[in-house]
Short mmCIF file of C-alpha atoms and ligand atoms in Angstrom, two decimals:
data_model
loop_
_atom_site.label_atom_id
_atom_site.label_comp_id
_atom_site.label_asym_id
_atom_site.label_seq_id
_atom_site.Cartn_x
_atom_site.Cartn_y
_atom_site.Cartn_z
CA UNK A 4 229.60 -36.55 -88.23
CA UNK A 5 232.28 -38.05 -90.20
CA UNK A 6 235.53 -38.63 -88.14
CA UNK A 7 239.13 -38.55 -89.73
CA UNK A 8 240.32 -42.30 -89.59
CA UNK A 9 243.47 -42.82 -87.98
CA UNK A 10 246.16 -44.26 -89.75
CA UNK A 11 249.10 -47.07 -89.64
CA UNK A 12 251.37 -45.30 -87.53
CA UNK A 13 249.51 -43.20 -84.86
CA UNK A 14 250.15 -44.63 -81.79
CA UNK A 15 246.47 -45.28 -80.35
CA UNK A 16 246.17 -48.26 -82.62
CA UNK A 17 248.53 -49.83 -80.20
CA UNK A 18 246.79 -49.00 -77.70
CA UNK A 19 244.21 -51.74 -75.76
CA UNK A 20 240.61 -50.18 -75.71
CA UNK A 21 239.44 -49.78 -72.05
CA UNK A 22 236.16 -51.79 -71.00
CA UNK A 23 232.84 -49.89 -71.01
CA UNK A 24 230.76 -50.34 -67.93
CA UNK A 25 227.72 -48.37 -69.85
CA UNK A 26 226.76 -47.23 -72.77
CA UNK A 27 226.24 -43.19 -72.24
CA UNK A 28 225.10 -40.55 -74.52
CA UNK A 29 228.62 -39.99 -75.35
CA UNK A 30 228.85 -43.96 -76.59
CA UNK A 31 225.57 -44.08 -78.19
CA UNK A 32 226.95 -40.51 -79.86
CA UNK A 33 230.18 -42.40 -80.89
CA UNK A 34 228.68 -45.20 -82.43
CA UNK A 35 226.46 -43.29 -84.76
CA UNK A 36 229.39 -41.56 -86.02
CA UNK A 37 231.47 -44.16 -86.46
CA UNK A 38 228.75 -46.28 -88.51
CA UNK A 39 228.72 -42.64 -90.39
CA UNK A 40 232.89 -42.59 -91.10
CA UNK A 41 232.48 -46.58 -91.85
CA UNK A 42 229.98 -45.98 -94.38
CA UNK A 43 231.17 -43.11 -95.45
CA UNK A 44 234.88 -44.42 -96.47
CA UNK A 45 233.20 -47.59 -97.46
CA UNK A 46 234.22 -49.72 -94.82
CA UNK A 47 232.60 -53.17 -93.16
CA UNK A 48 233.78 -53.02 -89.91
CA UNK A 49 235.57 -49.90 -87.93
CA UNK A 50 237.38 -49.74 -84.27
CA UNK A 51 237.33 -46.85 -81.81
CA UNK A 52 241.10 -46.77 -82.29
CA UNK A 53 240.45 -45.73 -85.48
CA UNK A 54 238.40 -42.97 -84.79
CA UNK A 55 241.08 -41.68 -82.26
CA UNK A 56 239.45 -43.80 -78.70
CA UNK A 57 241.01 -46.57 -77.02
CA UNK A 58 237.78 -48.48 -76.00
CA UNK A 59 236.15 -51.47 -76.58
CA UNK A 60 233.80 -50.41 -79.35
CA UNK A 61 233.45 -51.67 -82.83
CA UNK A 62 230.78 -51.20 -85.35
CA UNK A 63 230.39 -53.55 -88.46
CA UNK A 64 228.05 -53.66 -91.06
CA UNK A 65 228.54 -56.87 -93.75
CA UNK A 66 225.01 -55.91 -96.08
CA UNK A 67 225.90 -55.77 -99.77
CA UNK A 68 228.99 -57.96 -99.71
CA UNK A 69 227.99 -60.59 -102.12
CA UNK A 70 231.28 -61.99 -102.99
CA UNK A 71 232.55 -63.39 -99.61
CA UNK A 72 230.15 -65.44 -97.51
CA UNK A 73 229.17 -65.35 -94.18
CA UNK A 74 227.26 -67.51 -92.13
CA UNK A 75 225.87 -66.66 -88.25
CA UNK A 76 224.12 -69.22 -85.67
CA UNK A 77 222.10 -67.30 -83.00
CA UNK A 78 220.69 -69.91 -79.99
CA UNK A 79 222.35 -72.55 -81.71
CA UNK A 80 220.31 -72.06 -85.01
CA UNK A 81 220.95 -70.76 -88.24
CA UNK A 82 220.37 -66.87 -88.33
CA UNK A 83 220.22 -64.20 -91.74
CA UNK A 84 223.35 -62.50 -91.70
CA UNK A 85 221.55 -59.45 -93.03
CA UNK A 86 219.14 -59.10 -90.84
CA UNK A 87 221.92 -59.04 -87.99
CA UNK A 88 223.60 -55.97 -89.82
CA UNK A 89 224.23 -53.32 -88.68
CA UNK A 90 226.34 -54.69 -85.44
CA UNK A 91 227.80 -52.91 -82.70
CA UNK A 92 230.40 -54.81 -80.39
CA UNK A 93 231.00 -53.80 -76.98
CA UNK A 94 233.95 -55.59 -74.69
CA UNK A 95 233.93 -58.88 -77.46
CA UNK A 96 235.65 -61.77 -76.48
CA UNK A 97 236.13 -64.48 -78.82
CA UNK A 98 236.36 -68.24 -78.94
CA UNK A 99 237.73 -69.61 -81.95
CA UNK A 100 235.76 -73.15 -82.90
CA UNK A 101 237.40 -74.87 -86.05
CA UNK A 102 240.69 -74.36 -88.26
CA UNK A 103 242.33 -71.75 -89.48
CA UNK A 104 242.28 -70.67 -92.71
CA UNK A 105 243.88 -67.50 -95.06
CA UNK A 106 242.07 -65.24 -96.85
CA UNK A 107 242.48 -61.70 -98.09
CA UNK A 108 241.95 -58.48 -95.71
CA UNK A 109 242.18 -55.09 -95.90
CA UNK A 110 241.95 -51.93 -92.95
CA UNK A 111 240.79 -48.26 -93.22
CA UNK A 112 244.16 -47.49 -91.41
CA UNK A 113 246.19 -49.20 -94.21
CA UNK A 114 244.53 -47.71 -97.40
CA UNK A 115 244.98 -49.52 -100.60
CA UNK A 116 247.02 -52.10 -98.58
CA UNK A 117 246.15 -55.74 -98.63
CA UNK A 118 247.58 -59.24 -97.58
CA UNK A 119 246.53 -63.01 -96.53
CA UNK A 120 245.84 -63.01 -92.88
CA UNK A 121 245.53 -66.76 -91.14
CA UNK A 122 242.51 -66.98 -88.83
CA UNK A 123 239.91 -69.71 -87.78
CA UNK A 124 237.20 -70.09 -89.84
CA UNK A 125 234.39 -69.92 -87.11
CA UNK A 126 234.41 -68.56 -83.49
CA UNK A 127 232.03 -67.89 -80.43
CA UNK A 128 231.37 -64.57 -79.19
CA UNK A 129 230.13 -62.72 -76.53
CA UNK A 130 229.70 -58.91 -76.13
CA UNK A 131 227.51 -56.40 -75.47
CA UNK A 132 225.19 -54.58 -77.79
CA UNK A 133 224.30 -51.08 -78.66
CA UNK A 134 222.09 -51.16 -75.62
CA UNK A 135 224.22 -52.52 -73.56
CA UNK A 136 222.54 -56.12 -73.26
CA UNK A 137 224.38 -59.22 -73.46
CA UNK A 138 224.52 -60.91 -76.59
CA UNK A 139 226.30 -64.06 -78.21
CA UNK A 140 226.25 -65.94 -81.52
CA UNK A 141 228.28 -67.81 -83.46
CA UNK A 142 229.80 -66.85 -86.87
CA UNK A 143 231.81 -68.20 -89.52
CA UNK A 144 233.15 -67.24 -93.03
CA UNK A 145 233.83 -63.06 -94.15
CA UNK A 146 231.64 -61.93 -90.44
CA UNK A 147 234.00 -64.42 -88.35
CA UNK A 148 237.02 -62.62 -90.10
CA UNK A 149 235.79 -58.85 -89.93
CA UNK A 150 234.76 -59.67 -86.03
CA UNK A 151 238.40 -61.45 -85.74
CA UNK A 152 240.07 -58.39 -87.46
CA UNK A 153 237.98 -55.37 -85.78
CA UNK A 154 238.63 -57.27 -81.84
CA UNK A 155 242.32 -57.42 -82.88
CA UNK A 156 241.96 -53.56 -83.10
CA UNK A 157 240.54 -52.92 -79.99
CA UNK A 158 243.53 -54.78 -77.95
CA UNK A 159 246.06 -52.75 -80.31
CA UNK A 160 246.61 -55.38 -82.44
CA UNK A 161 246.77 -55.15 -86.51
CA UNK A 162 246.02 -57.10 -89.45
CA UNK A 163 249.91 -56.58 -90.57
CA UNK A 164 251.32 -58.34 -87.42
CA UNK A 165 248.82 -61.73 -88.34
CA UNK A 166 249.74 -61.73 -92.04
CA UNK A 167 252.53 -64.58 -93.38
CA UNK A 168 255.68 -63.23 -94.17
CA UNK A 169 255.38 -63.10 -97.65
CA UNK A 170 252.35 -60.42 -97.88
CA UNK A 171 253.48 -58.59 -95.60
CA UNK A 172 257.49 -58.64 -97.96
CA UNK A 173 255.25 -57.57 -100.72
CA UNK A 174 253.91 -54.42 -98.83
CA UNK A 175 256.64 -53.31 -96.51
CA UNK A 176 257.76 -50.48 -98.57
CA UNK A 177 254.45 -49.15 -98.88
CA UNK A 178 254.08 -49.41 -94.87
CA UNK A 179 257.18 -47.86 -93.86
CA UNK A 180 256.30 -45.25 -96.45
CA UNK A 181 252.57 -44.82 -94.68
CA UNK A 182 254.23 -45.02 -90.90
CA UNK A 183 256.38 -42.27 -92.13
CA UNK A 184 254.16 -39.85 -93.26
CA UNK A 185 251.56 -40.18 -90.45
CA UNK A 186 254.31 -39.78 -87.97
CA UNK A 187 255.43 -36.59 -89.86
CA UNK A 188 252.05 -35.54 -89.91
CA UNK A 189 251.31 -35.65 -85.99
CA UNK A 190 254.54 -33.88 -85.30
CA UNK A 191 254.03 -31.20 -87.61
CA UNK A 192 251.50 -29.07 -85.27
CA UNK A 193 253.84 -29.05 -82.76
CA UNK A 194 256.92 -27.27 -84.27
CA UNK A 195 254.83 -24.30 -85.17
ZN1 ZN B 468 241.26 -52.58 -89.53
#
């Protein structure tokens, strides 16, 4: 099922995901319609927040991206990026490992919006999979930066808040704007 994505001003994407202990039916339920909704609104990586659930659940799927590299290192050797995709994240933690560097990013919450974001290059990390099994790898390029960006998400945090001052100048009009109109839209239900 395709979910309505929630957008810059709705408060849940402030809001830190809880941990999952196990992956239930209702999880396993969740993820396929989030990969649905990410596909769907041609996305490469999606949160829970932005399906409407503070937990520690992302879904990312990098295939077809040709433009922006990627590169992954699974038990210390290099890995196909592909064949890694599609990727579900459960609890992530992250570990940067070089520099940081900018580069352009964009979120389903913020449509049509886009800035430079600062973040390091390549990072460690360790979550658990669609199974709920341990995994860890280590990625750099575009899948370091979607991993970076969709984590972020789940502890309430948002691409906006990371980007240098200038991008985010050049957008604020259109944010306020989109803040506006999302808060008007959650109140509305309630005054009838
Ligand atoms: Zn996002």
């Amino acid at each position: 099922m395709i979910l309505e994505v929630t957008k810059y001003g709705n408060p849940i994407l402030r809001q830190k995901g809880a941990r999952i202990e196990t992956v239930t039916p209702e999880v396993k339920h969740l993820i396929a319609d989030m990969f649905e909704t990410m596909y769907a609104t041609k996305g490469i990586g999606l949160a829970a927040q932005q399906v409407g659930k503070a937990i520690q659940l992302t879904v990312l799927d990098l295939r077809g991206v040709e433009d922006r590299p990627s590169t992954l290192e699974l038990d210390g050797k290099p890995a196909d990026v592909e064949n890694f995709m599609p990727l579900v994240l459960i609890n992530p933690e992250i570990k940067p490992l070089n520099e940081s560097v900018a580069g352009p990013e964009g979120c389903l919450s913020f449509p049509e919006l886009y800035g430079d974001v600062v973040r390091p290059e390549s990072i460690a990390v360790k979550a658990l999979n669609e199974k709920g099994k341990p995994i860890e790898f280590r990625c750099g390029g575009l899948l370091a930066r979607a991993v970076q960006h969709e984590t972020d998400h789940l502890n309430g945090i948002l691409f906006i808040d990371r980007m240098d001052r200038k991008s985010k100048n050049e957008i604020r009009e259109e944010l306020d704007m989109l803040q506006a109109e999302t808060k008007a839209k959650l109140e509305a239900p309630r005054k009838k």
